[in-house]
Amino acid sequence: MATKKLDFEQSMARLEEIVALLEKGEAPLEQSLALFEEGTKLMANCSALLDKAEQKVSLLKVGDQGQPEEVPFDTEE
Amino acid sequence: MNAELRILTVSQLSRHIKGLMDRDELLSGVLIRGEISNYKMYPSGHHYFTLKDADSALRCVMFRGDAVRLRFRPENGMQVIAAGRVSVFPRDGQYQLYCVDLTPEGAGRLQVAFEQMKRRLQAEGLFDPANKKPLPTYPGRIALVTSPAGAAVRDMLRILRARWPMSRVLVVPVRVQGEQAAEEIAAAIDYVNYYDLGDLIITGRGGGSVEDLWAFNEEPVARAVFNSEIPVISAVGHEPDVTISDFVADLRAATPSNAAELAVPDRAEVEKHVQQLGCRLLRAVEQPVAAARLRLEQLRRSRVLTDPAAGIREKRLLLDYQSGKLLYGMEQALAAQRQRMGRLAAALDALSPLKVLGRGYAIARDENGRVLSGVRQIEPGDKFDLRLVDGTLACRVEERKCL
């Protein structure tokens, strides 16, 4: 599973799923280890996403063709 | 006294006056502004009241057929505009307004419109809880359909930044009051949906008068919120302000700030949650590993492996005892046991650490020949030997990484 492509919501959902699967304790050893490895990667991914987090705020501008364009929004007063 | 004057009965006079009034164009269709007083509804269904202003009063009657069409309950003190005709009620010799419609003025008018809209949309199912969409737990993109100026957008941005800076916020600028506001808000919600510009929409504005907030009571906004594929939080005015969009939205927030709080989780709490998941992950994986290790240990300690000869001895004694043909039996037994020994040896061989090495595992030993089973048994900089299947590598620890 390509964990890099998952956004935070998906990563968290998969991580919670993996923990639940492991906690059920029904998976054979090899599968458990694979799940564990996937889980640790997801955790790293989520932590990294949580760490970087500098909020981006834009203002919507409607382009000539009606398409959405974004310009920086001055968040200071 | 003028002899030419006719003597009239009261009724004749009344009829005459009534005739004058009924032919008068102004009196046959008037709109009159005043305050309701002395309001009574009779069992007949007719309504009687007095309209008054500072200096005058006017008796009014509204017949049942007209009264049932009213969408509000007239009350004393209410400012209204009454429509009807003025004529005489001959029995009392009083003129009165035969009222056919009443419209509350000012806030009352808005309140009535609000109630009407609410009733209509509710009947259509726009407020139905079954139609409410769940909000994303960790929204990545949030669209704020609101005024780019003013305190509301600043409040929301401040809280979103503090709680959940991972989200990207798109301010979709609209007017939030005035004639065009409702259409603009509705169009913006449609637009965000059309171009999929968010995982969540917050629409709203800061506090104001009922008139200021009115756009959020209008049908286009209600329909846009209802039709939005993206979940919508409605955040209009202050806590006590309730708008139609609040009823239609997937979630009603008391204020814009409250909407921002409801929209996103708190980063610190999520971090804690991720850490807890990590602990559970470790604990959960330890179980199957420990179970497998235990099984392996039990196999390794089983008698047949620790003392292969014991099995042979037992079998041999059994054979001796049973056959009575000692020599023959012994030879037979030995041949059989030799074969078995061969199999056991092969099994042992397969379990030997060296065989395991052939599958790509390695044994690390520190300088004292101690087998390393954990990263804390050795320090960075220490030397150690790595035994592979076909030889040994002399190594040095660069860095320790704990799982």
Short mmCIF file of C-alpha atoms in Angstrom, two decimals:
data_model
loop_
_atom_site.label_atom_id
_atom_site.label_comp_id
_atom_site.label_asym_id
_atom_site.label_seq_id
_atom_site.Cartn_x
_atom_site.Cartn_y
_atom_site.Cartn_z
CA MET A 1 0.00 0.00 0.00
CA ALA A 2 1.39 3.36 -1.02
CA THR A 3 1.15 5.20 2.29
CA LYS A 4 2.57 8.42 0.90
CA LYS A 5 -0.48 9.08 -1.20
CA LEU A 6 -2.86 8.92 1.74
CA ASP A 7 -3.99 12.16 3.30
CA PHE A 8 -4.28 12.50 7.04
CA GLU A 9 -7.88 11.38 7.25
CA GLN A 10 -7.16 8.22 5.23
CA SER A 11 -3.94 7.52 7.09
CA MET A 12 -5.67 7.74 10.44
CA ALA A 13 -8.52 5.55 9.27
CA ARG A 14 -6.12 2.86 8.02
CA LEU A 15 -3.99 3.11 11.16
CA GLU A 16 -7.01 2.62 13.39
CA GLU A 17 -8.07 -0.31 11.22
CA ILE A 18 -4.62 -1.93 11.53
CA VAL A 19 -4.51 -1.52 15.30
CA ALA A 20 -7.97 -3.07 15.57
CA LEU A 21 -6.93 -5.98 13.33
CA LEU A 22 -3.81 -6.64 15.39
CA GLU A 23 -5.66 -6.34 18.66
CA LYS A 24 -8.09 -9.00 17.52
CA GLY A 25 -5.00 -11.22 17.43
CA GLU A 26 -6.32 -13.44 14.68
CA ALA A 27 -3.77 -12.64 12.00
CA PRO A 28 -0.91 -15.11 11.53
CA LEU A 29 2.56 -13.94 12.49
CA GLU A 30 3.75 -12.96 9.07
CA GLN A 31 0.63 -10.93 8.35
CA SER A 32 0.86 -9.35 11.79
CA LEU A 33 4.40 -8.23 11.08
CA ALA A 34 3.37 -6.81 7.71
CA LEU A 35 0.51 -4.93 9.35
CA PHE A 36 2.83 -3.69 12.04
CA GLU A 37 5.25 -2.37 9.46
CA GLU A 38 2.46 -0.64 7.57
CA GLY A 39 1.19 0.77 10.84
CA THR A 40 4.54 2.23 11.82
CA LYS A 41 4.84 3.87 8.40
CA LEU A 42 1.36 5.36 8.75
CA MET A 43 2.24 6.64 12.20
CA ALA A 44 5.36 8.28 10.87
CA ASN A 45 3.30 9.78 8.06
CA CYS A 46 0.67 11.16 10.44
CA SER A 47 3.28 12.53 12.83
CA ALA A 48 5.11 14.21 9.97
CA LEU A 49 1.87 15.76 8.71
CA LEU A 50 1.09 16.97 12.22
CA ASP A 51 4.54 18.44 12.61
CA LYS A 52 4.86 20.43 9.43
CA ALA A 53 1.45 22.13 9.50
CA GLU A 54 1.75 25.78 8.67
CA GLN A 55 -1.75 26.80 7.75
CA LYS A 56 -2.26 27.98 4.21
CA VAL A 57 -5.05 30.47 3.69
CA SER A 58 -6.15 31.59 0.24
CA LEU A 59 -8.83 33.78 -1.21
CA LEU A 60 -10.89 32.43 -4.07
CA LYS A 61 -10.80 34.39 -7.30
CA VAL A 62 -12.92 33.35 -10.20
CA GLY A 63 -10.87 33.28 -13.40
CA ASP A 64 -11.83 34.50 -16.87
CA GLN A 65 -13.31 31.14 -17.80
CA GLY A 66 -15.10 30.86 -14.49
CA GLN A 67 -12.41 28.55 -13.16
CA PRO A 68 -11.25 28.83 -9.56
CA GLU A 69 -7.98 30.58 -8.83
CA GLU A 70 -6.42 31.17 -5.46
CA VAL A 71 -4.59 34.23 -4.27
CA PRO A 72 -2.94 34.61 -0.88
CA PHE A 73 -5.31 35.87 1.76
CA ASP A 74 -3.87 38.36 4.16
CA THR A 75 -4.76 36.88 7.50
CA GLU A 76 -3.45 39.81 9.48
CA GLU A 77 -5.68 42.70 10.33
CA MET B 1 -87.15 75.10 9.60
CA ASN B 2 -87.08 74.60 5.89
CA ALA B 3 -90.30 73.02 4.71
CA GLU B 4 -88.60 71.38 1.81
CA LEU B 5 -86.64 69.18 4.15
CA ARG B 6 -87.71 65.55 4.18
CA ILE B 7 -88.01 63.70 7.36
CA LEU B 8 -85.91 60.53 7.25
CA THR B 9 -85.89 57.49 9.39
CA VAL B 10 -82.63 56.50 11.00
CA SER B 11 -82.43 53.57 8.67
CA GLN B 12 -82.93 55.78 5.66
CA LEU B 13 -80.11 58.02 6.79
CA SER B 14 -77.86 55.09 7.46
CA ARG B 15 -78.57 53.64 4.05
CA HIS B 16 -77.83 57.01 2.50
CA ILE B 17 -74.49 57.32 4.24
CA LYS B 18 -73.67 53.75 3.40
CA GLY B 19 -74.48 54.48 -0.22
CA LEU B 20 -72.14 57.47 -0.23
CA MET B 21 -69.33 55.50 1.27
CA ASP B 22 -69.78 52.46 -0.92
CA ARG B 23 -69.54 54.59 -4.03
CA ASP B 24 -66.37 56.28 -2.82
CA GLU B 25 -63.31 54.97 -4.67
CA LEU B 26 -60.82 55.52 -1.85
CA LEU B 27 -62.96 53.76 0.74
CA SER B 28 -63.61 50.74 -1.45
CA GLY B 29 -59.98 49.63 -1.30
CA VAL B 30 -57.71 51.06 1.39
CA LEU B 31 -54.52 50.10 3.15
CA ILE B 32 -54.38 51.33 6.71
CA ARG B 33 -51.43 51.28 9.05
CA GLY B 34 -52.14 50.99 12.74
CA GLU B 35 -51.76 49.08 15.93
CA ILE B 36 -54.09 46.24 16.82
CA SER B 37 -56.03 46.57 20.06
CA ASN B 38 -59.07 44.97 21.60
CA TYR B 39 -58.58 41.92 19.47
CA LYS B 40 -61.33 39.28 19.69
CA MET B 41 -62.10 36.16 17.81
CA TYR B 42 -65.69 35.04 18.00
CA PRO B 43 -66.93 31.46 17.89
CA SER B 44 -68.36 32.30 14.50
CA GLY B 45 -64.78 32.56 13.26
CA HIS B 46 -65.05 36.29 12.57
CA HIS B 47 -62.34 38.49 14.03
CA TYR B 48 -63.06 41.89 15.58
CA PHE B 49 -60.46 44.43 16.56
CA THR B 50 -59.63 48.11 16.64
CA LEU B 51 -56.85 49.73 14.69
CA LYS B 52 -55.47 52.79 16.32
CA ASP B 53 -52.71 55.31 16.13
CA ALA B 54 -51.80 58.14 18.47
CA ASP B 55 -54.98 60.13 17.81
CA SER B 56 -57.65 57.92 16.29
CA ALA B 57 -59.26 54.53 16.32
CA LEU B 58 -61.02 52.49 13.65
CA ARG B 59 -63.31 49.55 14.23
CA CYS B 60 -62.47 46.55 12.09
CA VAL B 61 -64.01 43.23 11.29
CA MET B 62 -62.42 40.36 9.47
CA PHE B 63 -64.71 37.61 8.34
CA ARG B 64 -63.91 34.02 8.88
CA GLY B 65 -63.16 33.26 5.23
CA ASP B 66 -60.43 35.92 5.15
CA ALA B 67 -59.19 35.27 8.66
CA VAL B 68 -58.36 31.63 8.05
CA ARG B 69 -55.89 32.63 5.37
CA LEU B 70 -53.75 34.56 7.83
CA ARG B 71 -50.31 32.94 8.37
CA PHE B 72 -49.88 34.54 11.78
CA ARG B 73 -51.95 35.16 14.86
CA PRO B 74 -52.76 38.86 15.26
CA GLU B 75 -52.11 40.16 18.76
CA ASN B 76 -52.81 43.36 20.62
CA GLY B 77 -49.99 45.85 20.19
CA MET B 78 -48.90 44.46 16.84
CA GLN B 79 -48.20 47.00 14.13
CA VAL B 80 -50.00 45.95 10.98
CA ILE B 81 -51.16 47.12 7.61
CA ALA B 82 -54.79 46.23 7.08
CA ALA B 83 -56.35 45.94 3.64
CA GLY B 84 -60.07 46.20 3.04
CA ARG B 85 -62.96 48.56 2.43
CA VAL B 86 -64.65 51.00 4.76
CA SER B 87 -68.38 50.95 5.07
CA VAL B 88 -71.18 51.47 7.53
CA PHE B 89 -72.64 48.92 9.81
CA PRO B 90 -76.22 50.25 9.87
CA ARG B 91 -77.29 48.62 13.10
CA ASP B 92 -74.82 50.70 15.15
CA GLY B 93 -74.49 53.60 12.77
CA GLN B 94 -70.79 53.05 12.89
CA TYR B 95 -68.42 52.96 10.05
CA GLN B 96 -65.82 50.19 10.11
CA LEU B 97 -63.15 48.54 8.10
CA TYR B 98 -64.10 45.27 6.48
CA CYS B 99 -60.64 43.83 6.58
CA VAL B 100 -59.59 41.16 4.05
CA ASP B 101 -55.87 40.89 4.85
CA LEU B 102 -53.42 41.81 7.57
CA THR B 103 -49.65 42.09 7.22
CA PRO B 104 -47.42 42.55 10.23
CA GLU B 105 -44.93 45.38 9.91
CA GLY B 106 -41.22 45.51 10.72
CA ALA B 107 -39.71 42.60 12.61
CA GLY B 108 -43.11 41.03 12.71
CA ARG B 109 -43.20 40.79 8.94
CA LEU B 110 -39.81 39.06 8.88
CA GLN B 111 -40.83 36.75 11.66
CA VAL B 112 -43.86 35.74 9.69
CA ALA B 113 -41.84 35.16 6.54
CA PHE B 114 -39.37 33.12 8.58
CA GLU B 115 -42.06 30.91 10.01
CA GLN B 116 -43.62 30.42 6.63
CA MET B 117 -40.32 29.45 5.01
CA LYS B 118 -39.49 27.16 7.87
CA ARG B 119 -42.81 25.38 7.63
CA ARG B 120 -42.56 24.97 3.88
CA LEU B 121 -39.00 23.65 3.80
CA GLN B 122 -39.60 21.40 6.76
CA ALA B 123 -42.56 19.85 4.99
CA GLU B 124 -40.31 19.26 2.01
CA GLY B 125 -37.83 17.36 4.18
CA LEU B 126 -34.95 19.83 4.00
CA PHE B 127 -34.38 19.61 7.75
CA ASP B 128 -34.65 15.84 7.89
CA PRO B 129 -31.88 14.38 10.08
CA ALA B 130 -31.63 11.49 7.60
CA ASN B 131 -30.28 13.95 5.05
CA LYS B 132 -27.50 15.25 7.29
CA LYS B 133 -24.03 14.30 6.13
CA PRO B 134 -21.30 13.32 8.58
CA LEU B 135 -18.48 15.81 8.96
CA PRO B 136 -14.92 14.74 8.17
CA THR B 137 -12.92 14.03 11.33
CA TYR B 138 -9.71 15.59 10.02
CA PRO B 139 -10.70 17.99 7.23
CA GLY B 140 -7.84 18.79 4.90
CA ARG B 141 -9.53 21.59 2.99
CA ILE B 142 -12.05 23.99 4.48
CA ALA B 143 -14.02 26.51 2.42
CA LEU B 144 -15.29 29.56 4.27
CA VAL B 145 -18.24 31.05 2.40
CA THR B 146 -18.41 34.39 4.11
CA SER B 147 -17.38 38.01 3.92
CA PRO B 148 -13.61 38.37 3.54
CA ALA B 149 -13.81 41.49 5.68
CA GLY B 150 -15.08 41.67 9.20
CA ALA B 151 -14.45 39.89 12.44
CA ALA B 152 -16.15 36.60 11.65
CA VAL B 153 -13.61 35.43 9.07
CA ARG B 154 -10.70 36.53 11.32
CA ASP B 155 -12.16 34.66 14.28
CA MET B 156 -12.57 31.52 12.25
CA LEU B 157 -9.07 31.68 10.77
CA ARG B 158 -7.52 32.30 14.16
CA ILE B 159 -9.18 29.26 15.69
CA LEU B 160 -8.56 27.01 12.69
CA ARG B 161 -4.88 27.97 12.78
CA ALA B 162 -4.58 27.31 16.50
CA ARG B 163 -6.40 24.00 16.51
CA TRP B 164 -5.74 22.44 13.15
CA PRO B 165 -3.07 24.18 11.09
CA MET B 166 -2.84 21.15 8.81
CA SER B 167 -5.94 22.24 6.95
CA ARG B 168 -5.86 24.48 3.93
CA VAL B 169 -8.44 27.22 4.13
CA LEU B 170 -10.09 28.83 1.14
CA VAL B 171 -12.01 32.03 1.76
CA VAL B 172 -14.84 32.24 -0.75
CA PRO B 173 -15.81 35.90 -0.65
CA VAL B 174 -19.50 36.78 -0.69
CA ARG B 175 -21.68 39.60 0.51
CA VAL B 176 -23.50 38.46 3.62
CA GLN B 177 -26.18 41.13 3.74
CA GLY B 178 -28.20 43.14 1.30
CA GLU B 179 -30.27 42.33 -1.74
CA GLN B 180 -27.71 40.18 -3.55
CA ALA B 181 -26.36 38.33 -0.54
CA ALA B 182 -28.56 35.24 -0.66
CA GLU B 183 -27.90 34.62 -4.34
CA GLU B 184 -24.17 35.13 -3.84
CA ILE B 185 -23.97 32.77 -0.89
CA ALA B 186 -25.98 30.13 -2.75
CA ALA B 187 -23.86 30.49 -5.88
CA ALA B 188 -20.64 30.24 -3.84
CA ILE B 189 -21.78 27.00 -2.18
CA ASP B 190 -22.70 25.58 -5.60
CA TYR B 191 -19.35 26.72 -6.99
CA VAL B 192 -17.32 25.10 -4.19
CA ASN B 193 -19.21 21.89 -4.87
CA TYR B 194 -18.81 22.09 -8.63
CA TYR B 195 -15.04 22.51 -8.44
CA ASP B 196 -14.68 20.35 -5.33
CA LEU B 197 -12.83 23.05 -3.42
CA GLY B 198 -13.21 21.66 0.09
CA ASP B 199 -13.91 18.73 2.38
CA LEU B 200 -16.08 20.97 4.49
CA ILE B 201 -17.92 24.27 4.02
CA ILE B 202 -18.55 26.79 6.76
CA THR B 203 -20.97 29.51 5.79
CA GLY B 204 -22.04 32.33 8.04
CA ARG B 205 -21.36 35.78 9.33
CA GLY B 206 -21.01 37.70 12.56
CA GLY B 207 -23.85 39.11 14.58
CA GLY B 208 -26.29 41.76 13.41
CA SER B 209 -29.95 42.66 13.31
CA VAL B 210 -32.56 40.26 12.03
CA GLU B 211 -32.46 42.16 8.74
CA ASP B 212 -28.65 41.85 8.57
CA LEU B 213 -28.81 38.09 8.97
CA TRP B 214 -31.72 37.73 6.60
CA ALA B 215 -29.85 36.28 3.63
CA PHE B 216 -29.41 33.07 5.64
CA ASN B 217 -33.19 32.76 5.87
CA GLU B 218 -33.72 32.90 2.15
CA GLU B 219 -34.67 29.98 0.02
CA PRO B 220 -31.68 30.01 -2.40
CA VAL B 221 -29.27 29.61 0.52
CA ALA B 222 -31.39 26.88 2.07
CA ARG B 223 -31.51 24.97 -1.23
CA ALA B 224 -27.77 25.38 -1.88
CA VAL B 225 -26.93 24.10 1.60
CA PHE B 226 -29.32 21.21 1.17
CA ASN B 227 -27.96 20.29 -2.26
CA SER B 228 -24.32 20.57 -1.23
CA GLU B 229 -22.43 17.28 -1.58
CA ILE B 230 -19.84 18.73 0.78
CA PRO B 231 -20.93 18.86 4.43
CA VAL B 232 -21.95 22.36 5.53
CA ILE B 233 -21.72 24.03 8.92
CA SER B 234 -24.00 27.04 9.35
CA ALA B 235 -22.62 29.75 11.63
CA VAL B 236 -24.78 32.83 11.66
CA GLY B 237 -24.71 35.63 14.20
CA HIS B 238 -24.68 35.03 17.92
CA GLU B 239 -25.91 32.14 20.00
CA PRO B 240 -29.63 33.04 20.08
CA ASP B 241 -29.85 33.80 16.37
CA VAL B 242 -31.45 30.98 14.47
CA THR B 243 -31.71 31.02 10.70
CA ILE B 244 -33.21 28.71 8.12
CA SER B 245 -29.72 27.71 6.98
CA ASP B 246 -29.07 26.48 10.54
CA PHE B 247 -31.91 24.01 10.15
CA VAL B 248 -30.79 22.80 6.73
CA ALA B 249 -27.06 22.59 7.45
CA ASP B 250 -25.41 19.35 8.47
CA LEU B 251 -24.36 21.07 11.67
CA ARG B 252 -25.44 24.31 13.30
CA ALA B 253 -22.81 26.33 15.11
CA ALA B 254 -23.79 29.04 17.58
CA THR B 255 -21.24 31.50 16.20
CA PRO B 256 -18.51 31.56 13.54
CA SER B 257 -15.89 30.90 16.24
CA ASN B 258 -17.90 27.95 17.45
CA ALA B 259 -18.08 26.67 13.85
CA ALA B 260 -14.30 26.72 13.61
CA GLU B 261 -14.06 24.77 16.86
CA LEU B 262 -16.58 22.20 15.71
CA ALA B 263 -15.02 21.89 12.27
CA VAL B 264 -11.59 20.65 13.25
CA PRO B 265 -9.98 18.55 15.95
CA ASP B 266 -7.37 19.91 18.30
CA ARG B 267 -3.86 19.14 17.07
CA ALA B 268 -2.50 18.34 20.54
CA GLU B 269 -5.27 15.83 21.12
CA VAL B 270 -4.71 14.21 17.76
CA GLU B 271 -1.00 13.92 18.51
CA LYS B 272 -1.85 12.18 21.73
CA HIS B 273 -4.21 9.90 19.89
CA VAL B 274 -1.55 8.98 17.32
CA GLN B 275 0.86 8.16 20.14
CA GLN B 276 -1.73 5.99 21.82
CA LEU B 277 -2.32 4.16 18.56
CA GLY B 278 1.45 3.61 18.35
CA CYS B 279 1.51 2.04 21.81
CA ARG B 280 -1.44 -0.17 20.99
CA LEU B 281 0.24 -1.15 17.72
CA LEU B 282 3.37 -2.27 19.58
CA ARG B 283 1.46 -4.13 22.24
CA ALA B 284 -0.72 -5.82 19.67
CA VAL B 285 2.18 -7.05 17.56
CA GLU B 286 4.09 -8.33 20.57
CA GLN B 287 1.47 -10.97 21.20
CA PRO B 288 1.77 -13.03 18.01
CA VAL B 289 5.55 -12.67 18.12
CA ALA B 290 5.67 -13.90 21.69
CA ALA B 291 3.33 -16.76 20.89
CA ALA B 292 5.46 -17.82 17.94
CA ARG B 293 8.62 -17.59 20.05
CA LEU B 294 7.04 -19.75 22.72
CA ARG B 295 6.06 -22.40 20.19
CA LEU B 296 9.53 -22.42 18.75
CA GLU B 297 11.01 -22.79 22.23
CA GLN B 298 8.71 -25.69 23.02
CA LEU B 299 9.71 -27.46 19.82
CA ARG B 300 13.34 -26.92 20.56
CA ARG B 301 12.98 -28.39 24.04
CA SER B 302 10.97 -31.40 23.02
CA ARG B 303 12.67 -34.62 23.97
CA VAL B 304 13.02 -35.94 20.51
CA LEU B 305 15.27 -33.07 19.64
CA THR B 306 17.27 -32.74 22.84
CA ASP B 307 17.84 -36.49 23.16
CA PRO B 308 17.12 -38.24 19.89
CA ALA B 309 18.53 -41.46 21.24
CA ALA B 310 15.89 -41.68 23.92
CA GLY B 311 13.27 -42.39 21.34
CA ILE B 312 15.38 -45.07 19.84
CA ARG B 313 15.99 -46.76 23.17
CA GLU B 314 12.34 -46.88 23.96
CA LYS B 315 11.44 -48.27 20.60
CA ARG B 316 14.19 -50.80 20.83
CA LEU B 317 13.10 -52.06 24.23
CA LEU B 318 9.60 -52.29 23.03
CA LEU B 319 10.64 -54.23 19.99
CA ASP B 320 12.81 -56.57 22.03
CA TYR B 321 10.06 -57.26 24.39
CA GLN B 322 7.47 -57.84 21.75
CA SER B 323 9.34 -59.91 19.22
CA GLY B 324 11.38 -62.20 21.39
CA LYS B 325 13.58 -62.62 18.33
CA LEU B 326 16.20 -60.49 19.88
CA LEU B 327 18.85 -60.47 17.25
CA TYR B 328 16.60 -60.31 14.28
CA GLY B 329 14.54 -57.81 16.02
CA MET B 330 17.51 -55.78 16.95
CA GLU B 331 18.75 -55.72 13.43
CA GLN B 332 15.38 -54.80 12.12
CA ALA B 333 15.00 -52.17 14.76
CA LEU B 334 18.41 -50.78 14.17
CA ALA B 335 17.82 -50.50 10.48
CA ALA B 336 14.55 -48.75 11.11
CA GLN B 337 16.00 -46.54 13.73
CA ARG B 338 18.93 -45.69 11.57
CA GLN B 339 16.53 -44.42 9.01
CA ARG B 340 14.69 -42.49 11.67
CA MET B 341 17.91 -41.07 12.98
CA GLY B 342 18.64 -39.87 9.53
CA ARG B 343 15.32 -38.07 9.38
CA LEU B 344 15.78 -36.58 12.83
CA ALA B 345 19.24 -35.42 11.92
CA ALA B 346 17.83 -33.75 8.85
CA ALA B 347 15.17 -32.12 10.99
CA LEU B 348 17.73 -30.93 13.46
CA ASP B 349 19.86 -29.67 10.66
CA ALA B 350 16.95 -27.65 9.33
CA LEU B 351 16.48 -26.08 12.72
CA SER B 352 20.14 -25.29 13.13
CA PRO B 353 20.93 -21.60 13.27
CA LEU B 354 23.30 -22.11 10.39
CA LYS B 355 20.47 -23.22 8.16
CA VAL B 356 18.56 -20.16 9.19
CA LEU B 357 21.54 -18.11 8.10
CA GLY B 358 21.13 -19.64 4.65
CA ARG B 359 17.69 -17.90 4.49
CA GLY B 360 19.26 -14.50 4.91
CA TYR B 361 19.25 -14.12 8.69
CA ALA B 362 22.41 -13.14 10.50
CA ILE B 363 23.73 -13.54 14.00
CA ALA B 364 25.42 -10.55 15.57
CA ARG B 365 27.95 -11.18 18.34
CA ASP B 366 29.75 -8.60 20.39
CA GLU B 367 33.46 -8.73 20.96
CA ASN B 368 32.98 -11.18 23.79
CA GLY B 369 31.10 -13.53 21.56
CA ARG B 370 27.79 -12.70 23.22
CA VAL B 371 24.84 -12.94 20.82
CA LEU B 372 23.11 -9.59 20.38
CA SER B 373 19.35 -9.85 20.67
CA GLY B 374 18.55 -6.16 21.20
CA VAL B 375 19.94 -2.82 20.13
CA ARG B 376 20.59 -1.75 23.69
CA GLN B 377 23.16 -4.47 24.25
CA ILE B 378 25.73 -2.56 22.25
CA GLU B 379 26.79 1.07 22.03
CA PRO B 380 27.53 3.17 18.95
CA GLY B 381 31.20 2.79 18.10
CA ASP B 382 31.42 -0.78 19.43
CA LYS B 383 32.66 -3.51 17.17
CA PHE B 384 30.72 -6.65 16.56
CA ASP B 385 30.81 -9.68 14.28
CA LEU B 386 28.03 -10.50 11.89
CA ARG B 387 27.87 -14.17 11.10
CA LEU B 388 26.35 -14.87 7.68
CA VAL B 389 25.94 -18.27 6.10
CA ASP B 390 29.31 -18.31 4.43
CA GLY B 391 31.47 -16.32 6.75
CA THR B 392 31.73 -13.47 9.20
CA LEU B 393 31.76 -9.70 8.74
CA ALA B 394 33.64 -7.53 11.22
CA CYS B 395 31.34 -4.50 11.82
CA ARG B 396 31.07 -1.35 13.85
CA VAL B 397 27.87 0.31 15.18
CA GLU B 398 27.21 3.64 13.47
CA GLU B 399 23.99 4.59 15.08
CA ARG B 400 21.31 3.07 17.22
CA LYS B 401 17.68 3.26 16.06
CA CYS B 402 15.06 1.92 18.37
CA LEU B 403 11.78 0.64 17.02
#
